[in-house]
Coordinates of C-alpha atoms in Angstrom, one line a residue:
M1 CA -31.0 17.8 4.9
Q2 CA -30.5 14.2 3.8
T3 CA -29.7 11.4 5.8
V4 CA -27.2 8.8 4.4
L5 CA -27.4 5.3 5.7
F6 CA -24.3 3.0 5.4
L7 CA -24.8 -0.5 5.5
Y8 CA -22.2 -2.7 6.8
I9 CA -21.9 -6.4 6.2
D10 CA -19.2 -8.3 7.9
P11 CA -16.8 -10.7 5.8
G12 CA -18.6 -13.7 7.3
T13 CA -22.1 -12.6 6.3
G14 CA -21.0 -11.5 3.1
S15 CA -19.3 -14.8 2.4
M16 CA -22.4 -16.5 3.5
L17 CA -24.5 -14.7 1.3
F18 CA -22.1 -15.3 -1.7
S19 CA -22.3 -18.7 -1.5
I20 CA -25.8 -18.6 -1.2
L21 CA -26.1 -16.6 -4.4
I22 CA -23.9 -18.8 -6.2
G23 CA -25.8 -21.9 -5.2
A24 CA -29.2 -20.3 -6.2
A25 CA -27.6 -19.6 -9.5
A26 CA -26.4 -23.1 -10.0
T27 CA -29.4 -24.6 -9.1
L28 CA -31.6 -22.4 -11.4
F29 CA -29.2 -23.4 -14.2
F30 CA -29.6 -26.9 -13.6
L31 CA -33.3 -26.8 -13.0
G32 CA -33.6 -24.9 -16.2
K33 CA -31.8 -27.7 -18.1
A34 CA -34.0 -30.4 -16.4
A35 CA -37.2 -28.3 -17.5
L36 CA -35.9 -28.2 -21.0
L37 CA -35.4 -31.9 -21.1
K38 CA -38.7 -32.7 -19.7
L39 CA -40.3 -30.5 -22.4
K40 CA -38.3 -32.4 -25.2
L41 CA -39.5 -35.9 -23.7
F42 CA -43.2 -34.5 -23.4
F43 CA -43.2 -33.3 -27.1
S44 CA -41.8 -36.4 -28.5
G45 CA -44.1 -38.5 -26.4
K46 CA -41.5 -40.4 -24.5
R47 CA -42.9 -40.3 -21.1
G48 CA -43.6 -42.5 -18.2
K49 CA -41.1 -45.5 -17.5
G50 CA -39.4 -45.2 -20.7
A51 CA -38.6 -41.7 -20.2
Q52 CA -35.4 -42.6 -18.2
A53 CA -34.1 -44.6 -21.3
A54 CA -34.8 -41.7 -23.5
D55 CA -32.9 -39.2 -21.1
A56 CA -29.7 -38.4 -22.7
S57 CA -28.2 -37.3 -19.4
Y58 CA -28.8 -40.8 -17.8
K59 CA -25.8 -42.8 -16.5
Q60 CA -26.0 -46.4 -15.2
Y61 CA -23.1 -46.1 -12.9
V62 CA -21.9 -42.9 -11.0
V63 CA -19.6 -42.2 -8.2
Y64 CA -19.6 -38.7 -6.3
C65 CA -16.4 -38.0 -4.5
E66 CA -16.6 -34.8 -2.3
G67 CA -12.7 -34.3 -1.8
K68 CA -9.3 -35.7 -3.1
Q69 CA -8.9 -37.2 0.5
Y70 CA -11.4 -40.0 -0.5
W71 CA -9.5 -41.1 -3.6
N72 CA -8.0 -44.1 -2.1
V73 CA -11.5 -45.1 -1.5
F74 CA -13.0 -45.0 -4.9
K75 CA -9.7 -46.1 -7.0
P76 CA -10.4 -49.6 -6.6
V77 CA -13.8 -49.2 -7.8
A78 CA -12.5 -47.1 -10.7
D79 CA -9.7 -49.6 -11.6
E80 CA -12.3 -52.4 -11.5
F81 CA -14.8 -50.5 -14.1
E82 CA -11.9 -50.0 -16.3
K83 CA -10.6 -53.6 -15.9
R84 CA -14.3 -54.6 -17.0
R85 CA -14.5 -52.1 -19.9
L86 CA -17.7 -50.7 -18.1
S87 CA -18.3 -47.1 -18.2
L88 CA -18.4 -44.9 -15.0
V89 CA -19.0 -41.6 -14.5
Y90 CA -16.9 -39.9 -11.7
Y91 CA -18.1 -36.7 -10.3
T92 CA -15.7 -35.0 -8.0
S93 CA -15.6 -31.6 -6.0
A94 CA -11.6 -31.6 -6.2
E95 CA -10.1 -29.9 -9.1
D96 CA -6.9 -31.5 -8.4
D97 CA -8.5 -35.0 -7.6
P98 CA -5.7 -37.7 -8.4
I99 CA -8.1 -39.4 -10.8
F100 CA -7.2 -36.7 -13.4
E101 CA -3.7 -38.0 -13.6
Q102 CA -5.1 -41.7 -14.4
Q103 CA -5.2 -42.9 -18.2
Y104 CA -8.6 -44.4 -18.0
Q105 CA -10.5 -45.1 -21.0
F106 CA -13.8 -46.0 -19.5
V107 CA -13.9 -44.0 -16.3
K108 CA -14.8 -40.4 -17.3
A109 CA -14.1 -37.6 -14.5
E110 CA -15.8 -34.4 -14.4
Y111 CA -15.3 -31.6 -11.7
I112 CA -18.5 -30.3 -10.8
G113 CA -17.8 -27.7 -8.1
E114 CA -17.8 -27.8 -4.6
G115 CA -20.7 -27.1 -1.9
N116 CA -24.0 -25.9 -3.1
A117 CA -22.7 -25.8 -7.0
A118 CA -21.9 -29.6 -6.6
F119 CA -25.3 -30.4 -4.9
A120 CA -27.4 -28.3 -7.3
R121 CA -25.8 -30.6 -9.9
L122 CA -26.5 -33.9 -8.1
N123 CA -29.8 -32.9 -6.8
L124 CA -31.0 -33.2 -10.5
L125 CA -29.0 -36.3 -11.6
S126 CA -30.6 -39.0 -13.8
A127 CA -28.7 -42.5 -12.8
G128 CA -29.2 -46.3 -12.3
I129 CA -26.9 -46.0 -8.9
V130 CA -24.9 -43.4 -7.2
L131 CA -22.1 -44.3 -4.8
M132 CA -20.8 -41.8 -2.2
T133 CA -18.9 -41.6 0.9
T134 CA -20.7 -38.2 1.6
P135 CA -23.5 -38.9 4.6
G136 CA -26.5 -36.8 5.3
L137 CA -28.3 -37.4 2.2
N138 CA -31.9 -35.8 2.2
V139 CA -30.9 -34.3 5.4
Y140 CA -28.8 -31.3 4.4
Q141 CA -28.4 -29.5 1.0
L142 CA -27.9 -32.8 -0.8
K143 CA -31.1 -34.3 -2.0
R144 CA -32.2 -37.5 -3.3
S145 CA -33.1 -37.1 -7.1
K146 CA -36.2 -38.9 -8.5
N147 CA -34.5 -39.8 -11.4
V148 CA -31.9 -41.7 -9.6
G149 CA -32.7 -45.5 -8.9
H150 CA -30.6 -46.1 -6.2
Y151 CA -28.1 -44.4 -3.6
S152 CA -25.6 -46.3 -2.0
H153 CA -23.1 -44.9 1.0
V154 CA -19.6 -46.9 1.1
L155 CA -18.0 -46.7 4.3
H156 CA -14.6 -44.9 4.5
M157 CA -13.7 -46.1 8.0
P158 CA -13.4 -49.8 9.4
N159 CA -15.0 -48.3 12.7
D160 CA -18.4 -47.8 13.7
A161 CA -21.1 -46.7 11.3
T162 CA -22.8 -44.8 13.7
T163 CA -20.3 -42.1 14.2
Y164 CA -21.7 -39.8 11.7
R165 CA -23.7 -36.8 12.6
L166 CA -27.4 -37.6 13.2
F167 CA -29.4 -39.3 10.4
G168 CA -26.3 -39.5 8.4
L169 CA -27.2 -42.9 6.7
D170 CA -30.9 -42.9 7.1
Y171 CA -32.1 -42.1 3.5
F172 CA -29.6 -44.4 1.5
D173 CA -30.9 -47.4 -0.1
S174 CA -27.9 -49.2 0.9
V175 CA -24.7 -49.1 2.9
L176 CA -21.6 -50.8 1.9
L177 CA -19.7 -51.9 4.9
T178 CA -16.0 -53.0 6.1
G179 CA -17.2 -55.7 8.4
D180 CA -20.3 -57.6 9.4
Y181 CA -20.4 -56.4 13.0
Q182 CA -21.4 -52.8 11.5
K183 CA -25.0 -54.2 10.6
A184 CA -26.5 -54.7 14.3
D185 CA -26.1 -51.0 15.1
I186 CA -27.7 -49.8 11.7
R187 CA -30.7 -52.2 12.0
A188 CA -31.2 -51.2 15.7
L189 CA -31.4 -47.1 14.3
E190 CA -33.9 -48.2 11.9
A191 CA -36.2 -50.1 14.3
Q192 CA -35.7 -47.2 16.9
R193 CA -36.7 -44.4 14.0
G194 CA -39.3 -46.5 12.1
I195 CA -37.4 -46.2 8.8
A196 CA -37.0 -48.4 5.9
K197 CA -34.4 -51.2 6.0
K198 CA -31.6 -50.5 4.0
E199 CA -29.6 -53.3 2.1
L200 CA -26.5 -53.8 4.2
V201 CA -23.5 -55.4 2.2
T202 CA -20.3 -56.2 3.7
V203 CA -17.8 -55.6 0.6
G204 CA -14.3 -54.8 2.6
C205 CA -12.6 -51.7 3.0
T206 CA -11.3 -50.1 -0.4
Y207 CA -8.7 -47.6 1.1
L208 CA -7.3 -49.9 3.5
D209 CA -6.7 -52.3 0.3
V210 CA -4.9 -49.6 -1.4
L211 CA -2.8 -48.4 1.3
A212 CA -1.6 -52.1 2.1
Q213 CA -0.1 -52.4 -1.2
K214 CA 1.5 -48.8 -1.0
I215 CA 3.0 -49.5 2.5
K216 CA 4.6 -52.6 1.2
A217 CA 6.4 -50.7 -1.4
I218 CA 8.2 -48.2 0.9
P219 CA 11.5 -49.5 1.7
E220 CA 12.9 -49.8 5.1
E221 CA 14.9 -46.9 6.3
E222 CA 18.7 -47.7 6.4
H223 CA 19.6 -45.7 9.6
H224 CA 16.4 -45.9 11.6
V225 CA 16.0 -44.2 14.7
F226 CA 13.4 -45.0 17.3
T227 CA 10.0 -43.0 16.2
V228 CA 7.0 -41.9 17.9
L229 CA 4.0 -40.9 15.7
V230 CA 1.6 -38.3 17.4
S231 CA -1.4 -38.6 15.2
P232 CA -4.7 -37.1 16.7
S233 CA -8.3 -36.1 15.8
W234 CA -9.1 -32.5 15.8
G235 CA -11.5 -30.6 18.2
D236 CA -11.5 -29.7 21.8
V237 CA -10.9 -33.4 22.9
G238 CA -8.3 -33.9 20.3
V239 CA -4.8 -34.8 21.8
L240 CA -3.2 -31.4 20.1
K241 CA -5.9 -29.2 21.1
K242 CA -6.4 -30.4 24.6
Y243 CA -2.8 -31.2 25.8
G244 CA -0.6 -29.3 23.2
E245 CA 2.9 -28.5 24.9
R246 CA 1.9 -30.8 27.9
L247 CA 2.4 -33.8 25.8
L248 CA 5.0 -32.5 23.1
D249 CA 7.3 -31.0 25.5
P250 CA 8.3 -34.3 27.3
L251 CA 8.3 -36.0 24.1
A252 CA 10.6 -33.8 22.4
A253 CA 12.8 -34.1 25.5
T254 CA 13.3 -37.8 24.8
G255 CA 15.7 -37.0 22.0
W256 CA 13.8 -39.8 19.7
R257 CA 12.3 -38.8 16.4
I258 CA 8.7 -37.1 17.1
I259 CA 6.4 -37.1 14.0
V260 CA 3.5 -35.2 14.5
R261 CA 0.7 -35.7 12.1
P262 CA -2.3 -33.2 12.7
H263 CA -5.6 -34.3 11.4
P264 CA -6.4 -32.8 7.8
Q265 CA -9.2 -30.6 9.4
S266 CA -7.0 -29.2 12.0
K267 CA -5.2 -27.3 9.3
K268 CA -8.5 -25.6 8.7
S269 CA -10.3 -25.3 12.0
E270 CA -7.4 -25.0 14.4
A271 CA -4.5 -23.2 12.2
D272 CA -3.5 -21.0 15.3
M273 CA -3.0 -23.6 17.5
L274 CA -0.8 -25.5 14.9
D275 CA 0.9 -22.3 14.2
R276 CA 1.9 -21.9 18.0
L277 CA 3.0 -25.3 18.4
E278 CA 5.0 -25.4 15.2
K279 CA 6.9 -22.1 16.3
R280 CA 7.5 -23.6 19.8
Y281 CA 9.3 -26.6 18.3
K282 CA 11.1 -24.9 15.2
D283 CA 14.5 -25.2 16.5
S284 CA 13.9 -29.0 17.9
K285 CA 15.7 -31.2 15.3
N286 CA 14.1 -34.2 16.4
V287 CA 10.3 -33.0 16.0
E288 CA 8.8 -33.1 12.5
W289 CA 5.5 -32.0 11.3
D290 CA 3.7 -34.4 8.5
Y291 CA 1.3 -33.1 6.2
D292 CA 1.4 -35.4 3.5
R293 CA -1.6 -36.6 1.8
D294 CA -0.9 -40.2 2.6
N295 CA -0.2 -41.2 6.1
I296 CA 1.6 -44.5 5.5
Y297 CA 4.7 -42.7 5.1
A298 CA 4.6 -41.6 8.6
M299 CA 3.2 -44.8 10.0
K300 CA 6.0 -47.1 8.3
K301 CA 8.8 -45.0 10.0
A302 CA 6.9 -45.1 13.3
D303 CA 7.6 -47.8 16.2
I304 CA 4.6 -46.7 18.4
M305 CA 1.7 -44.2 17.7
I306 CA -0.1 -41.9 20.1
S307 CA -3.5 -40.7 19.4
D308 CA -7.0 -40.1 21.1
F309 CA -10.0 -41.6 19.4
S310 CA -9.0 -41.1 15.7
G311 CA -9.6 -43.7 13.2
I312 CA -5.9 -43.8 12.2
I313 CA -5.4 -45.9 15.1
F314 CA -7.1 -48.8 13.4
D315 CA -5.1 -48.1 10.0
Y316 CA -2.0 -48.0 12.0
A317 CA -2.8 -51.3 14.0
F318 CA -3.9 -53.1 10.9
L319 CA -1.4 -52.1 8.3
C320 CA 1.8 -51.9 10.7
D321 CA 1.0 -54.3 13.4
K322 CA 2.5 -52.4 16.1
P323 CA 1.3 -50.8 19.5
V324 CA -0.7 -47.8 19.8
M325 CA -1.2 -45.6 23.0
Y326 CA -4.3 -43.7 23.3
V327 CA -4.7 -40.5 25.6
N328 CA -8.4 -39.2 26.5
A329 CA -10.7 -41.4 24.2
D330 CA -13.6 -39.8 25.7
M331 CA -16.0 -38.5 22.9
D332 CA -19.1 -36.5 23.1
L333 CA -21.7 -38.8 21.1
R334 CA -24.6 -36.3 21.5
P335 CA -24.3 -34.9 17.7
Y336 CA -23.8 -38.5 16.4
D337 CA -26.2 -41.4 15.5
A338 CA -24.5 -43.6 18.2
Y339 CA -25.7 -41.4 21.0
D340 CA -29.2 -42.9 20.2
L341 CA -28.1 -46.5 20.9
Q342 CA -26.8 -45.5 24.5
K343 CA -24.3 -48.4 24.1
E344 CA -20.4 -48.5 24.1
L345 CA -19.1 -48.3 20.5
W346 CA -17.0 -51.2 19.1
Q347 CA -14.3 -49.1 18.5
F348 CA -13.9 -47.9 22.3
A349 CA -14.2 -51.7 23.4
M350 CA -11.6 -52.7 20.9
L351 CA -9.4 -49.9 21.6
K352 CA -8.9 -51.3 25.1
K353 CA -7.6 -54.8 23.7
I354 CA -5.3 -53.2 21.0
G355 CA -3.9 -50.1 22.9
I356 CA -2.3 -48.9 26.1
K357 CA -4.1 -45.9 28.1
L358 CA -1.7 -43.0 28.5
D359 CA -3.0 -40.6 31.3
E360 CA -1.9 -37.0 31.4
A361 CA 0.0 -37.8 34.8
D362 CA 2.4 -40.3 32.6
F363 CA 3.4 -37.1 30.5
P364 CA 6.6 -36.1 32.6
A365 CA 8.0 -39.6 32.4
I366 CA 6.6 -40.6 29.0
K367 CA 10.2 -41.9 27.9
D368 CA 10.1 -44.5 30.6
V369 CA 6.2 -45.3 30.1
I370 CA 6.8 -45.6 26.3
Q371 CA 10.1 -48.0 26.8
N372 CA 8.0 -50.3 29.3
A373 CA 5.1 -50.2 27.0
S374 CA 6.1 -53.8 25.5
D375 CA 4.0 -55.2 22.7
S376 CA 2.5 -58.0 24.6
P377 CA 0.8 -61.2 23.1
A378 CA -2.5 -59.8 24.3
L379 CA -2.2 -56.6 22.4
A380 CA -1.0 -58.7 19.4
A381 CA -4.1 -60.9 19.6
G382 CA -6.3 -57.9 19.8
R383 CA -5.0 -56.3 16.8
K384 CA -5.6 -59.6 14.9
E385 CA -9.2 -60.0 16.3
A386 CA -10.1 -56.3 15.4
K387 CA -8.4 -56.5 11.9
A388 CA -10.6 -59.8 11.1
T389 CA -13.7 -58.3 12.6
A390 CA -13.4 -54.9 10.8
W391 CA -11.5 -55.5 7.4
M392 CA -13.1 -58.4 5.8
Y393 CA -12.5 -59.4 2.3
E394 CA -9.2 -58.2 2.3
G395 CA -7.9 -57.0 -1.2
K396 CA -11.2 -57.7 -2.8
A397 CA -13.7 -54.6 -1.9
G398 CA -13.3 -53.0 -5.3
A399 CA -14.5 -56.1 -7.2
N400 CA -17.2 -56.5 -4.5
I401 CA -18.3 -53.0 -4.8
V402 CA -18.5 -53.2 -8.6
D403 CA -20.4 -56.7 -8.4
F404 CA -23.0 -54.9 -6.1
M405 CA -23.6 -52.0 -8.3
I406 CA -24.1 -54.1 -11.6
E407 CA -26.5 -56.3 -9.7
T408 CA -28.3 -53.2 -8.5
V409 CA -28.6 -51.7 -11.9
N410 CA -29.8 -54.9 -13.4
A411 CA -32.4 -55.6 -10.9
L412 CA -33.8 -51.9 -11.4
K413 CA -33.9 -52.6 -15.2
A414 CA -35.8 -55.9 -14.6
A415 CA -38.3 -54.2 -12.4
V416 CA -39.3 -51.7 -15.1

């Protein structure tokens, strides 16, 4: 009698194993290419410091974009390279990255896959400088290549640089900041952890420069109705996840136009919650759901925003100069770099200056609360202070970043 064993692999495990196999295959492929190149260099006698110059795969300037949501971060950089007629290699993990719609001659874009496939390619790069928004270099799958001279991280938010997951910025050679205030906390972490000091260069905020131009081009509504924009973060302490109907029911009852713009991650991680809420308000003609790639269209329509600790608060305050209300600005900092500093984040301290706190007890009378939440001179002054602090060199970030990349590569060449 034979015993037949049936092995069952659940879909989640199967998907993970498939991802590992794909990543391993991609890694072996690029390792093979690298080994072949090394053999060619060896037998040609071109080794040592001159090897990089003889490396046919070497690129002076590289950008890596992990998703199309970061296009506005890199567009001013790509535009500046094109304007200066300098070659830039733009690797992206988005097949539909907007860069493919551009008519660049000097900026060459290439889709390199997602996740492990992309990391396998990046881990074996040969380049002068690599610019990215992706944190966690040398912490997770994304490793430093020994053939890359300099890794630079550009911030894609004007708030605290320490709100990345632990060690998010530790192994970069430089961090490009939106405001000088971000330097102190990075330096404090370096001292605390005994790691090398990075170059910290304040360049401005590229994506805000892009959005500022876009929002100016949006025409005013002919028949504007008072509009409240609900634009939260995602996760257990996000407004939609934590309060849901308790907040949206009284808002819908106001009769005002209510635009709900969930965080992009909610569509992936909280789809059931969103489906439930959308079905609940499908017959409420004054409740709209906004999933546009750019947030500026919803922001342009809004007279006031309700959020939590989402960075969109600063986008709205800086670009629209209108009041914001925040609910439950508490954030568990334990998984983030900021937790090691044991101090109040700049963004939370500033939120008290530019925003109006909204408690759950205020929800039933939210129409009266909003009507009485006038835009005081103190709030307007707070927005002005926050913008001057966190969005420096307005309109110049792209040029500043390219200047830094060129100077860095020139310094690497001079050191050889």
